[in-house]
Short mmCIF file of C-alpha atoms and ligand atoms in Angstrom, two decimals:
data_model
loop_
_atom_site.label_atom_id
_atom_site.label_comp_id
_atom_site.label_asym_id
_atom_site.label_seq_id
_atom_site.Cartn_x
_atom_site.Cartn_y
_atom_site.Cartn_z
CA UNK A 9 -28.10 3.21 -6.69
CA UNK A 10 -30.88 3.32 -4.14
CA UNK A 11 -34.51 3.41 -5.15
CA UNK A 12 -36.61 5.23 -2.63
CA UNK A 13 -40.31 4.73 -2.44
CA UNK A 14 -42.91 6.37 -0.35
CA UNK A 15 -44.66 4.44 2.50
CA UNK A 16 -48.38 4.77 2.58
CA UNK A 17 -50.84 2.48 4.23
CA UNK A 18 -48.14 -0.09 4.90
CA UNK A 19 -47.17 -0.30 1.23
CA UNK A 20 -43.95 0.91 -0.55
CA UNK A 21 -45.18 3.02 -3.47
CA UNK A 22 -43.83 5.13 -6.39
CA UNK A 23 -45.22 8.56 -7.08
CA UNK A 24 -48.57 8.32 -8.87
CA UNK A 25 -47.05 10.39 -11.66
CA UNK A 26 -44.06 7.90 -11.81
CA UNK A 27 -41.70 10.88 -11.33
CA UNK A 28 -38.35 10.63 -9.48
CA UNK A 29 -35.75 12.91 -8.16
CA UNK A 30 -31.99 12.42 -8.17
CA UNK A 31 -30.40 12.52 -4.69
CA UNK A 32 -26.82 13.69 -4.72
CA UNK A 33 -23.81 12.93 -2.49
CA UNK A 34 -22.67 16.43 -1.58
CA UNK A 35 -19.05 15.27 -1.08
CA UNK A 36 -18.82 14.10 -4.71
CA UNK A 37 -21.68 15.40 -6.69
CA UNK A 38 -22.57 11.80 -7.55
CA UNK A 39 -26.19 10.61 -7.82
CA UNK A 40 -26.69 8.09 -5.03
CA UNK A 41 -30.36 7.45 -5.19
CA UNK A 42 -33.55 8.01 -7.15
CA UNK A 43 -36.44 9.06 -4.88
CA UNK A 44 -40.11 8.93 -5.71
CA UNK A 45 -41.17 12.51 -6.34
CA UNK A 46 -44.63 12.77 -4.89
CA UNK A 47 -47.28 15.40 -5.81
CA UNK A 48 -50.50 16.73 -4.22
CA UNK A 49 -52.36 13.54 -5.15
CA UNK A 50 -49.90 11.35 -3.32
CA UNK A 51 -50.14 13.69 -0.34
CA UNK A 52 -53.91 13.48 -0.40
CA UNK A 53 -53.82 9.71 -0.54
CA UNK A 54 -51.46 9.51 2.48
CA UNK A 55 -53.64 11.95 4.47
CA UNK A 56 -56.77 9.98 3.78
CA UNK A 57 -55.14 6.87 4.99
CA UNK A 58 -53.90 8.52 8.14
CA UNK A 59 -57.38 10.01 8.77
CA UNK A 60 -59.01 6.56 8.46
CA UNK A 61 -56.45 4.95 10.66
CA UNK A 62 -56.90 7.65 13.32
CA UNK A 63 -60.63 7.47 13.17
CA UNK A 64 -60.67 3.71 13.55
CA UNK A 65 -59.11 4.27 16.97
CA UNK A 66 -56.87 1.27 16.54
CA UNK A 67 -53.70 3.16 17.49
CA UNK A 68 -54.99 5.82 19.91
CA UNK A 69 -56.92 3.25 21.99
CA UNK A 70 -53.99 0.91 22.47
CA UNK A 71 -52.83 0.91 26.03
CA UNK A 72 -49.97 3.35 26.37
CA UNK A 73 -47.67 0.47 27.34
CA UNK A 74 -48.42 -1.26 24.13
CA UNK A 75 -47.57 1.85 22.01
CA UNK A 76 -44.42 2.15 24.12
CA UNK A 77 -43.42 -1.38 23.25
CA UNK A 78 -43.42 -0.44 19.53
CA UNK A 79 -41.32 2.59 20.19
CA UNK A 80 -38.80 0.64 22.31
CA UNK A 81 -38.51 -1.83 19.48
CA UNK A 82 -37.80 0.89 16.97
CA UNK A 83 -35.02 2.23 19.21
CA UNK A 84 -33.48 -1.20 19.48
CA UNK A 85 -33.48 -1.67 15.70
CA UNK A 86 -32.07 1.84 15.09
CA UNK A 87 -29.23 0.85 17.40
CA UNK A 88 -28.67 -2.46 15.78
CA UNK A 89 -28.36 -0.79 12.36
CA UNK A 90 -26.62 2.29 13.73
CA UNK A 91 -23.38 2.15 11.68
CA UNK A 92 -25.30 1.47 8.46
CA UNK A 93 -27.64 4.37 9.05
CA UNK A 94 -24.85 6.72 10.07
CA UNK A 95 -23.07 5.98 6.79
CA UNK A 96 -26.28 6.57 4.79
CA UNK A 97 -26.71 9.92 6.60
CA UNK A 98 -23.20 11.03 5.72
CA UNK A 99 -23.60 9.86 2.18
CA UNK A 100 -26.78 11.89 1.72
CA UNK A 101 -26.18 14.93 3.97
CA UNK A 102 -22.40 15.13 3.94
CA UNK A 103 -21.87 15.54 7.69
CA UNK A 104 -18.80 13.91 9.17
CA UNK A 105 -19.39 10.32 10.34
CA UNK A 106 -18.78 11.15 13.95
CA UNK A 107 -21.71 13.60 13.80
CA UNK A 108 -24.00 11.05 11.97
CA UNK A 109 -23.21 8.35 14.60
CA UNK A 110 -24.11 10.89 17.31
CA UNK A 111 -27.42 11.63 15.52
CA UNK A 112 -28.37 7.87 15.29
CA UNK A 113 -27.74 7.37 18.97
CA UNK A 114 -29.75 10.45 19.87
CA UNK A 115 -32.58 9.24 17.64
CA UNK A 116 -32.75 5.87 19.53
CA UNK A 117 -32.66 7.83 22.75
CA UNK A 118 -35.56 9.99 21.65
CA UNK A 119 -37.78 6.90 20.89
CA UNK A 120 -36.96 5.54 24.35
CA UNK A 121 -37.58 8.82 26.08
CA UNK A 122 -41.08 9.07 24.68
CA UNK A 123 -41.71 5.37 25.15
CA UNK A 124 -41.07 5.85 28.83
CA UNK A 125 -42.88 9.17 29.19
CA UNK A 126 -46.16 7.83 27.68
CA UNK A 127 -46.71 5.31 30.52
CA UNK A 128 -46.15 7.89 33.30
CA UNK A 129 -48.78 9.50 35.45
CA UNK A 130 -50.66 12.09 33.51
CA UNK A 131 -53.62 14.66 33.74
CA UNK A 132 -55.03 16.63 36.66
CA UNK A 133 -57.96 16.68 38.99
CA UNK A 134 -59.34 19.84 40.43
CA UNK A 135 -61.63 20.83 43.26
CA UNK A 136 -64.93 22.40 42.29
CA UNK A 137 -68.23 22.81 44.06
CA UNK A 138 -69.81 19.48 45.14
CA UNK A 139 -71.20 17.32 43.72
CA UNK A 140 -68.94 17.51 40.72
CA UNK A 141 -65.64 15.71 40.41
CA UNK A 142 -63.51 17.46 37.78
CA UNK A 143 -60.48 16.18 35.89
CA UNK A 144 -58.28 16.78 32.90
CA UNK A 145 -57.06 14.27 30.42
CA UNK A 146 -54.81 14.50 27.39
CA UNK A 147 -55.85 12.95 24.14
CA UNK A 148 -54.04 12.68 20.80
CA UNK A 149 -54.61 15.58 18.42
CA UNK A 150 -55.48 13.38 15.40
CA UNK A 151 -53.77 13.27 12.04
CA UNK A 152 -50.41 15.07 12.23
CA UNK A 153 -48.51 16.39 9.23
CA UNK A 154 -44.71 16.36 10.04
CA UNK A 155 -42.38 18.37 7.78
CA UNK A 156 -38.60 18.46 8.34
CA UNK A 157 -35.48 20.13 6.82
CA UNK A 158 -32.24 18.51 5.52
CA UNK A 159 -29.64 19.46 8.25
CA UNK A 160 -30.41 16.62 10.57
CA UNK A 161 -32.56 14.39 8.38
CA UNK A 162 -33.03 11.39 10.76
CA UNK A 163 -32.85 13.32 14.00
CA UNK A 164 -35.46 15.94 12.95
CA UNK A 165 -37.77 13.15 11.75
CA UNK A 166 -37.51 11.43 15.09
CA UNK A 167 -38.00 14.41 17.24
CA UNK A 168 -41.48 14.61 15.68
CA UNK A 169 -42.32 11.05 14.91
CA UNK A 170 -41.55 9.70 18.35
CA UNK A 171 -43.78 12.05 20.43
CA UNK A 172 -46.50 12.04 17.79
CA UNK A 173 -46.80 8.25 17.78
CA UNK A 174 -46.40 7.98 21.54
CA UNK A 175 -49.32 10.25 21.98
CA UNK A 176 -51.59 8.06 19.83
CA UNK A 177 -51.68 10.25 16.68
CA UNK A 178 -51.38 8.94 13.12
CA UNK A 179 -48.88 10.75 10.97
CA UNK A 180 -47.92 11.80 7.47
CA UNK A 181 -44.26 12.54 7.46
CA UNK A 182 -42.37 14.44 4.75
CA UNK A 183 -38.54 14.52 4.67
CA UNK A 184 -36.58 17.29 2.80
CA UNK A 185 -36.59 16.50 -0.86
CA UNK A 186 -32.74 16.90 -0.63
CA UNK A 187 -32.23 14.26 2.05
CA UNK A 188 -34.81 11.36 2.08
CA UNK A 189 -32.34 8.53 2.46
CA UNK A 190 -32.39 7.73 6.22
CA UNK A 191 -36.08 8.33 6.43
CA UNK A 192 -36.54 5.21 4.24
CA UNK A 193 -34.51 3.12 6.73
CA UNK A 194 -36.53 4.51 9.61
CA UNK A 195 -39.86 3.61 7.89
CA UNK A 196 -38.43 0.10 7.10
CA UNK A 197 -37.96 -0.30 10.80
CA UNK A 198 -41.46 1.20 11.60
CA UNK A 199 -42.83 -1.57 9.26
CA UNK A 200 -40.63 -4.33 10.72
CA UNK A 201 -41.77 -3.60 14.33
CA UNK A 202 -45.36 -3.95 13.10
CA UNK A 203 -46.93 -0.61 13.64
CA UNK A 204 -50.42 -1.00 12.25
CA UNK A 205 -50.85 -0.04 8.63
CA UNK A 206 -51.92 3.56 7.94
CA UNK A 207 -50.62 4.87 11.31
CA UNK A 208 -47.28 6.02 10.10
CA UNK A 209 -46.99 7.24 6.53
CA UNK A 210 -44.15 8.92 4.56
CA UNK A 211 -44.64 11.01 1.46
CA UNK A 212 -41.76 12.63 -0.51
CA UNK A 213 -41.68 15.55 -2.80
CA UNK A 214 -41.36 19.34 -3.08
CA UNK A 215 -42.42 21.60 -0.21
CA UNK A 216 -44.69 23.92 -2.15
CA UNK A 217 -46.86 20.91 -3.36
CA UNK A 218 -46.62 18.03 -0.97
CA UNK A 219 -45.73 20.05 2.04
CA UNK A 220 -48.32 22.72 1.27
CA UNK A 221 -51.07 19.99 1.07
CA UNK A 222 -50.17 18.76 4.47
CA UNK A 223 -50.40 22.29 5.79
CA UNK A 224 -53.63 23.12 4.04
CA UNK A 225 -55.68 19.86 4.14
CA UNK A 226 -58.69 19.98 6.37
CA UNK A 227 -58.21 16.31 7.13
CA UNK A 228 -55.01 17.14 9.02
CA UNK A 229 -55.42 18.32 12.55
CA UNK A 230 -51.90 19.43 13.36
CA UNK A 231 -48.86 20.50 11.51
CA UNK A 232 -45.43 20.23 13.07
CA UNK A 233 -42.76 21.92 11.00
CA UNK A 234 -39.08 22.51 11.23
CA UNK A 235 -37.38 24.59 8.63
CA UNK A 236 -36.86 28.18 7.50
CA UNK A 237 -38.79 31.18 8.85
CA UNK A 238 -40.25 32.18 5.43
CA UNK A 239 -41.54 28.67 4.90
CA UNK A 240 -42.96 28.72 8.50
CA UNK A 241 -44.92 31.89 7.69
CA UNK A 242 -46.49 30.29 4.54
CA UNK A 243 -47.39 27.09 6.53
CA UNK A 244 -49.15 29.35 9.11
CA UNK A 245 -51.22 30.87 6.32
CA UNK A 246 -52.14 27.52 4.76
CA UNK A 247 -52.93 26.06 8.12
CA UNK A 248 -55.45 28.79 8.99
CA UNK A 249 -58.12 27.17 6.72
CA UNK A 250 -59.14 24.56 9.44
CA UNK A 251 -57.50 26.37 12.34
CA UNK A 252 -54.94 23.66 12.57
CA UNK A 253 -52.74 23.26 15.61
CA UNK A 254 -49.26 24.38 14.66
CA UNK A 255 -45.70 23.93 15.99
CA UNK A 256 -42.97 25.76 14.18
CA UNK A 257 -39.25 25.37 14.82
CA UNK A 258 -37.66 27.92 12.62
CA UNK A 259 -34.36 29.67 11.96
CA UNK A 260 -32.01 31.63 14.21
CA UNK A 261 -29.04 33.96 14.36
CA UNK A 262 -27.88 33.09 17.83
CA UNK A 263 -25.45 35.15 19.90
CA UNK A 264 -22.65 33.54 21.66
CA UNK A 265 -21.41 36.15 24.20
CA UNK A 266 -17.85 35.96 25.71
CA UNK A 267 -16.91 38.24 28.61
CA UNK A 268 -13.25 39.13 29.33
CA UNK A 269 -13.29 37.03 32.44
CA UNK A 270 -14.31 33.82 30.74
CA UNK A 271 -12.03 30.72 30.63
CA UNK A 272 -10.36 31.75 27.41
CA UNK A 273 -9.51 28.28 25.93
CA UNK A 274 -12.99 26.88 26.80
CA UNK A 275 -14.69 29.85 25.14
CA UNK A 276 -12.54 29.54 21.99
CA UNK A 277 -13.28 25.92 21.76
CA UNK A 278 -17.10 26.35 22.05
CA UNK A 279 -17.06 29.33 19.65
CA UNK A 280 -15.59 26.98 17.04
CA UNK A 281 -18.01 24.20 17.92
CA UNK A 282 -20.98 26.64 17.99
CA UNK A 283 -20.51 27.73 14.35
CA UNK A 284 -18.59 25.12 12.52
CA UNK A 285 -20.29 21.84 13.83
CA UNK A 286 -22.46 20.42 10.96
CA UNK A 287 -20.79 22.94 8.66
CA UNK A 288 -22.79 25.69 10.40
CA UNK A 289 -26.04 24.17 9.07
CA UNK A 290 -27.64 24.20 12.57
CA UNK A 291 -30.64 26.24 13.48
CA UNK A 292 -29.15 27.01 16.93
CA UNK A 293 -25.66 27.75 15.57
CA UNK A 294 -23.68 30.36 17.43
CA UNK A 295 -23.46 32.40 14.27
CA UNK A 296 -22.86 35.74 16.02
CA UNK A 297 -19.86 35.86 18.42
CA UNK A 298 -20.10 38.76 20.80
CA UNK A 299 -16.71 39.64 22.29
CA UNK A 300 -15.90 42.01 25.03
CA UNK A 301 -13.71 44.77 23.71
CA UNK A 302 -10.71 44.06 25.96
CA UNK A 303 -10.20 40.47 24.62
CA UNK A 304 -11.46 40.97 21.12
CA UNK A 305 -8.17 41.02 19.24
CA UNK A 306 -6.47 38.20 21.15
CA UNK A 307 -9.63 36.10 20.92
CA UNK A 308 -10.06 36.54 17.15
CA UNK A 309 -6.37 35.79 16.65
CA UNK A 310 -6.67 32.49 18.52
CA UNK A 311 -10.00 31.65 16.87
CA UNK A 312 -8.56 32.15 13.36
CA UNK A 313 -5.46 30.06 14.12
CA UNK A 314 -7.74 27.29 15.22
CA UNK A 315 -10.34 27.59 12.46
CA UNK A 316 -7.48 27.37 9.91
CA UNK A 317 -6.61 23.95 11.31
CA UNK A 318 -10.12 22.40 10.94
CA UNK A 319 -9.83 19.48 8.57
CA UNK A 320 -12.43 19.85 5.82
CA UNK A 321 -13.14 16.80 3.69
CA UNK A 322 -15.64 14.02 2.78
CA UNK A 323 -17.65 13.00 5.77
CA UNK A 324 -16.69 9.31 5.46
CA UNK A 325 -12.95 10.11 5.78
CA UNK A 326 -12.18 9.40 9.48
CA UNK A 327 -9.83 12.45 9.50
CA UNK A 328 -12.51 14.89 8.52
CA UNK A 329 -13.81 17.40 11.02
CA UNK A 330 -16.04 19.43 8.70
CA UNK A 331 -17.80 18.10 5.65
CA UNK A 332 -19.43 19.69 2.59
CA UNK A 333 -22.55 21.86 2.51
CA UNK A 334 -25.77 19.91 1.69
CA UNK A 335 -26.18 20.88 -1.94
CA UNK A 336 -24.77 22.99 -4.71
CA UNK A 337 -27.64 25.44 -4.41
CA UNK A 338 -27.00 25.86 -0.74
CA UNK A 339 -23.30 26.30 -1.19
CA UNK A 340 -23.95 29.05 -3.71
CA UNK A 341 -26.32 30.82 -1.28
CA UNK A 342 -23.58 30.76 1.47
CA UNK A 343 -20.87 32.01 -1.02
CA UNK A 344 -23.23 34.89 -1.99
CA UNK A 345 -23.56 35.77 1.68
CA UNK A 346 -19.68 35.84 2.00
CA UNK A 347 -19.51 38.23 -1.02
CA UNK A 348 -22.25 40.33 0.53
CA UNK A 349 -20.27 40.55 3.80
CA UNK A 350 -17.27 41.92 1.99
CA UNK A 351 -19.44 44.41 0.07
CA UNK A 352 -21.00 45.54 3.26
CA UNK A 353 -17.61 46.37 4.65
CA UNK A 354 -17.01 43.63 7.14
CA UNK A 355 -13.41 42.40 7.31
CA UNK A 356 -12.72 38.89 6.32
CA UNK A 357 -10.11 37.35 8.55
CA UNK A 358 -10.43 33.67 7.86
CA UNK A 359 -11.60 31.53 4.91
CA UNK A 360 -14.24 32.97 2.49
CA UNK A 361 -13.72 30.54 -0.42
CA UNK A 362 -15.05 27.29 -1.86
CA UNK A 363 -12.48 24.50 -1.37
CA UNK A 364 -11.51 22.60 -4.50
CA UNK A 365 -7.89 21.26 -3.89
CA UNK A 366 -7.11 17.70 -2.95
CA UNK A 367 -10.08 16.12 -4.80
CA UNK A 368 -12.72 18.33 -3.16
CA UNK A 369 -13.66 20.04 -6.49
CA UNK A 370 -16.67 17.87 -7.21
CA UNK A 371 -18.21 18.50 -3.76
CA UNK A 372 -19.72 21.48 -2.11
CA UNK A 373 -17.00 22.42 0.40
CA UNK A 374 -16.55 25.99 1.89
CA UNK A 375 -13.77 26.99 4.21
CA UNK A 376 -14.54 27.99 7.76
CA UNK A 377 -15.10 31.67 7.45
CA UNK A 378 -14.91 34.59 9.96
CA UNK A 379 -15.88 38.26 9.56
CA UNK A 380 -14.88 40.95 12.07
CA UNK A 381 -15.53 44.73 12.21
CA UNK A 382 -19.27 44.15 11.55
CA UNK A 383 -22.02 46.54 12.32
CA UNK A 384 -25.37 45.48 13.79
CA UNK A 385 -27.36 46.53 10.69
CA UNK A 386 -25.32 44.36 8.29
CA UNK A 387 -27.21 41.54 6.58
CA UNK A 388 -24.54 39.06 7.55
CA UNK A 389 -25.31 40.06 11.15
CA UNK A 390 -29.08 39.96 10.89
CA UNK A 391 -29.82 37.07 8.46
CA UNK A 392 -29.48 33.35 8.84
CA UNK A 393 -26.67 32.09 6.51
CA UNK A 394 -26.89 28.47 7.61
CA UNK A 395 -23.22 27.82 6.80
CA UNK A 396 -19.76 27.94 8.29
CA UNK A 397 -19.76 31.79 8.44
CA UNK A 398 -19.19 33.58 11.69
CA UNK A 399 -19.99 37.28 12.27
CA UNK A 400 -17.98 38.77 15.15
CA UNK A 401 -19.44 41.62 17.12
CA UNK A 402 -17.66 43.76 19.74
CA UNK A 403 -19.31 44.86 23.01
CA UNK A 404 -18.39 47.35 25.78
CA UNK A 405 -20.27 46.07 28.81
CA UNK A 406 -23.03 43.73 30.00
CA UNK A 407 -25.82 46.09 28.90
CA UNK A 408 -24.31 46.53 25.55
CA UNK A 409 -23.96 42.77 25.16
CA UNK A 410 -27.63 42.17 25.98
CA UNK A 411 -28.76 44.83 23.62
CA UNK A 412 -26.69 43.44 20.65
CA UNK A 413 -27.65 39.89 21.49
CA UNK A 414 -31.37 40.60 21.29
CA UNK A 415 -31.09 42.77 18.15
CA UNK A 416 -32.34 40.42 15.49
CA UNK A 417 -35.87 39.10 14.64
CA UNK A 418 -34.81 35.75 15.85
CA UNK A 419 -34.76 34.26 19.34
CA UNK A 420 -33.80 30.56 19.14
CA UNK A 421 -30.66 30.14 21.19
CA UNK A 422 -27.78 31.93 22.96
CA UNK A 423 -24.64 31.26 25.06
CA UNK A 424 -22.72 33.16 27.66
CA UNK A 425 -19.09 32.62 28.75
CA UNK A 426 -17.98 34.12 32.03
CA UNK A 427 -16.55 32.94 35.32
CA UNK A 428 -19.01 35.22 37.24
CA UNK A 429 -22.06 33.04 37.91
CA UNK A 430 -24.35 35.91 38.83
CA UNK A 431 -23.39 37.84 35.63
CA UNK A 432 -24.08 34.76 33.53
CA UNK A 433 -27.55 34.35 35.06
CA UNK A 434 -28.37 38.12 34.68
CA UNK A 435 -27.45 38.02 31.00
CA UNK A 436 -29.28 34.69 30.32
CA UNK A 437 -32.43 36.08 32.01
CA UNK A 438 -32.41 39.10 29.65
CA UNK A 439 -31.89 36.95 26.56
CA UNK A 440 -35.03 36.60 24.45
CA UNK A 441 -34.28 33.06 23.35
CA UNK A 442 -35.71 29.56 24.09
CA UNK A 443 -32.41 27.54 24.38
CA UNK A 444 -29.50 28.91 26.33
CA UNK A 445 -26.16 27.78 27.53
CA UNK A 446 -23.67 28.91 30.20
CA UNK A 447 -19.99 28.12 29.63
CA UNK A 448 -20.87 25.70 26.94
CA UNK A 449 -22.67 25.70 23.62
CA UNK A 450 -24.91 23.31 21.69
CA UNK A 451 -25.54 20.46 24.13
CA UNK A 452 -29.07 19.26 23.38
CA UNK A 453 -31.18 16.78 25.47
CA UNK A 454 -34.26 14.78 24.63
CA UNK A 455 -35.56 15.78 27.99
CA UNK A 456 -35.42 19.56 27.49
CA UNK A 457 -37.80 21.74 25.45
CA UNK A 458 -36.57 22.88 22.11
CA UNK A 459 -37.83 25.95 20.38
CA UNK A 460 -37.61 29.74 20.02
CA UNK A 461 -38.84 33.12 20.98
CA UNK A 462 -39.87 35.77 18.41
CA UNK A 463 -39.55 34.66 14.70
CA UNK A 464 -37.73 31.49 15.62
CA UNK A 465 -41.02 29.76 16.07
CA UNK A 466 -44.09 28.63 18.02
CA UNK A 467 -44.29 25.98 20.54
CA UNK A 468 -41.61 23.49 21.74
CA UNK A 469 -40.19 20.13 20.57
CA UNK A 470 -38.66 17.47 22.91
CA UNK A 471 -39.26 16.86 26.59
CA UNK A 472 -42.66 16.89 28.18
CA UNK A 473 -43.42 20.15 26.33
CA UNK A 474 -42.84 18.48 22.89
CA UNK A 475 -45.23 15.59 23.99
CA UNK A 476 -47.95 18.13 25.05
CA UNK A 477 -47.83 19.71 21.54
CA UNK A 478 -49.17 16.39 20.14
CA UNK A 479 -52.08 16.29 22.58
CA UNK A 480 -55.40 18.02 23.05
CA UNK A 481 -56.56 18.84 26.60
CA UNK A 482 -59.94 17.77 27.72
CA UNK A 483 -61.78 18.74 30.86
CA UNK A 484 -64.27 16.13 32.22
CA UNK A 485 -66.79 17.20 34.84
CA UNK A 486 -68.64 14.34 36.52
CA UNK A 487 -71.83 14.85 38.36
CA UNK A 488 -71.83 12.57 41.47
CA UNK A 489 -75.42 13.24 42.45
CA UNK A 490 -77.53 12.44 39.36
CA UNK A 491 -80.74 14.37 39.74
CA UNK A 492 -82.58 17.22 37.90
CA UNK A 493 -81.19 20.70 38.49
CA UNK A 494 -84.62 22.34 38.50
CA UNK A 495 -83.44 25.71 36.87
CA UNK A 496 -86.63 26.06 34.86
CA UNK A 497 -90.04 25.59 36.33
CA UNK A 498 -91.90 22.36 35.23
P1 NAD B 510 -37.13 24.95 4.20
O1 NAD B 510 -38.03 25.78 5.05
O2 NAD B 510 -36.78 25.33 2.87
O3 NAD B 510 -37.68 23.45 4.08
C1 NAD B 510 -38.06 22.71 5.16
C2 NAD B 510 -39.10 21.69 4.76
O4 NAD B 510 -40.24 22.35 4.39
C3 NAD B 510 -38.73 20.81 3.61
O5 NAD B 510 -39.16 19.50 3.81
C4 NAD B 510 -39.37 21.51 2.41
O6 NAD B 510 -39.77 20.60 1.45
C5 NAD B 510 -40.67 21.96 3.18
N1 NAD B 510 -41.34 23.13 2.51
C6 NAD B 510 -40.79 24.04 1.75
N2 NAD B 510 -41.79 24.96 1.28
C7 NAD B 510 -42.93 24.51 1.87
C8 NAD B 510 -44.25 24.99 1.76
N3 NAD B 510 -44.61 26.12 1.08
N4 NAD B 510 -45.19 24.30 2.51
C9 NAD B 510 -44.94 23.27 3.25
N5 NAD B 510 -43.65 22.75 3.29
C10 NAD B 510 -42.63 23.35 2.63
O7 NAD B 510 -35.72 24.69 5.11
P2 NAD B 510 -34.51 23.88 4.74
O8 NAD B 510 -33.67 24.79 3.77
O9 NAD B 510 -34.72 22.54 4.47
O10 NAD B 510 -33.75 23.90 6.14
C11 NAD B 510 -33.06 24.98 6.71
C12 NAD B 510 -33.87 25.83 7.72
O11 NAD B 510 -34.40 24.97 8.73
C13 NAD B 510 -33.05 26.87 8.38
O12 NAD B 510 -33.68 28.04 8.41
C14 NAD B 510 -32.99 26.37 9.73
O13 NAD B 510 -32.79 27.36 10.77
C15 NAD B 510 -34.17 25.62 10.01
N6 NAD B 510 -34.05 24.59 11.02
C16 NAD B 510 -34.73 24.86 12.24
C17 NAD B 510 -34.57 24.02 13.34
C18 NAD B 510 -35.16 24.27 14.70
O14 NAD B 510 -35.33 23.36 15.42
N7 NAD B 510 -35.50 25.53 14.98
C19 NAD B 510 -33.84 22.77 13.12
C20 NAD B 510 -33.30 22.55 11.88
C21 NAD B 510 -33.37 23.46 10.88
#
């Protein structure tokens, strides 16, 4: 049994109330850890510490190359412990080991990316009337509250922590209350590499108390949140008190559009990957598959054939291709959506059930599920299910595909499959989404901005855009002829 403490001011601490929360392995239902269950008081303490650390200037005023040295060291240590961390991620979140291994490698890459970026040329100068020399510099925002969900516990943490620290901010990080395990290891590493006390803090506990305090506190300058759209909305409201800077990476219902002239096998393959990777618990999942009428039936037939072959099991079984959902509550939510789809009149052509045979009965396993004969107004077409449930939509031509693709409140991601390059670009340019793919789905790069249009969020993570979100911009105007201006008579 693991005992997980919070990390505040360089100390590992229990919740002030002494409360703990049981952390469950979703493949077996077994309790694997007891995590400190923080409260508003714990959050306030961590925020105060981060405030003092920022205001001391110790971290922000370090030369960029020095901060980079810490981040490179974190990346090295993540890599050195990669297999251990991947196994912990699978134990806590359920995802197959091959995915956890990928996440750890990507997390190390993200630290290296920002360690490199922070030492590169930066800022602007601009020409104004003599004798003023004008320039723009970037400075850290200050104290950053970082709140993440449970679907990529380590990776989502790193996408925020790496750029925030690189830019010279101090942080209070909160993992999802369901998946705090690998965050503990990450903060052990942060401690080992010697990041000064108070710069990086971790609190645990419920969103509505601990998370809300991070969003509401006037001592916090910026909140960077990844999670559901409804939570994002409440964070915006809480953050309004001191006009906090906010970045929100929220939900999606992303269209994956396949034209009749697409490479058939490639499109089938990516359609499966788009919705069933990570059990469909991916914000950018291709959860709506838009098929051109003429290939619809043949495509669905092949898709179902392939989906039925997906090996569902415990994430630590090397044979497993799809693991359990993250928790019982989440599994129940997904199963309710499947019932809703049937009740709405969509036709279930694959899966639809909880899996209990072959020792899976204690875990939260759901079959790869596919609905056809949907209509655009159905809730299973409009709402994010965040599980292995695909809604297939049929379209007649390019214009119809674009209209259907954009017909939700979300705008996170989208894919297009066609061998006609010009058509692919025409469609992508019309898609109201921040992350797009042509003839592939899901590849994600530390170098490229991540985020959505419409109700999928505000701002971008990753890349130079993600770095900028953790900075303020200052203009500096320097008078090169220091003498009175004489505007008012003496
Ligand atoms: P969630 O919104 O319930 O929780 C996310 C985090 O917010 C958790 O740490 C939670 O404790 C905290 N939280 C909850 N209520 C809060 C409040 N009132 N104030 C402050 N913090 C609060 O989301 P989830 O169920 O953990 O994750 C699934 C959601 O995350 C999906 O909607 C998914 O699309 C989204 N997501 C988006 C991205 C992206 O990059 N766009 C990536 C991963 C997940």
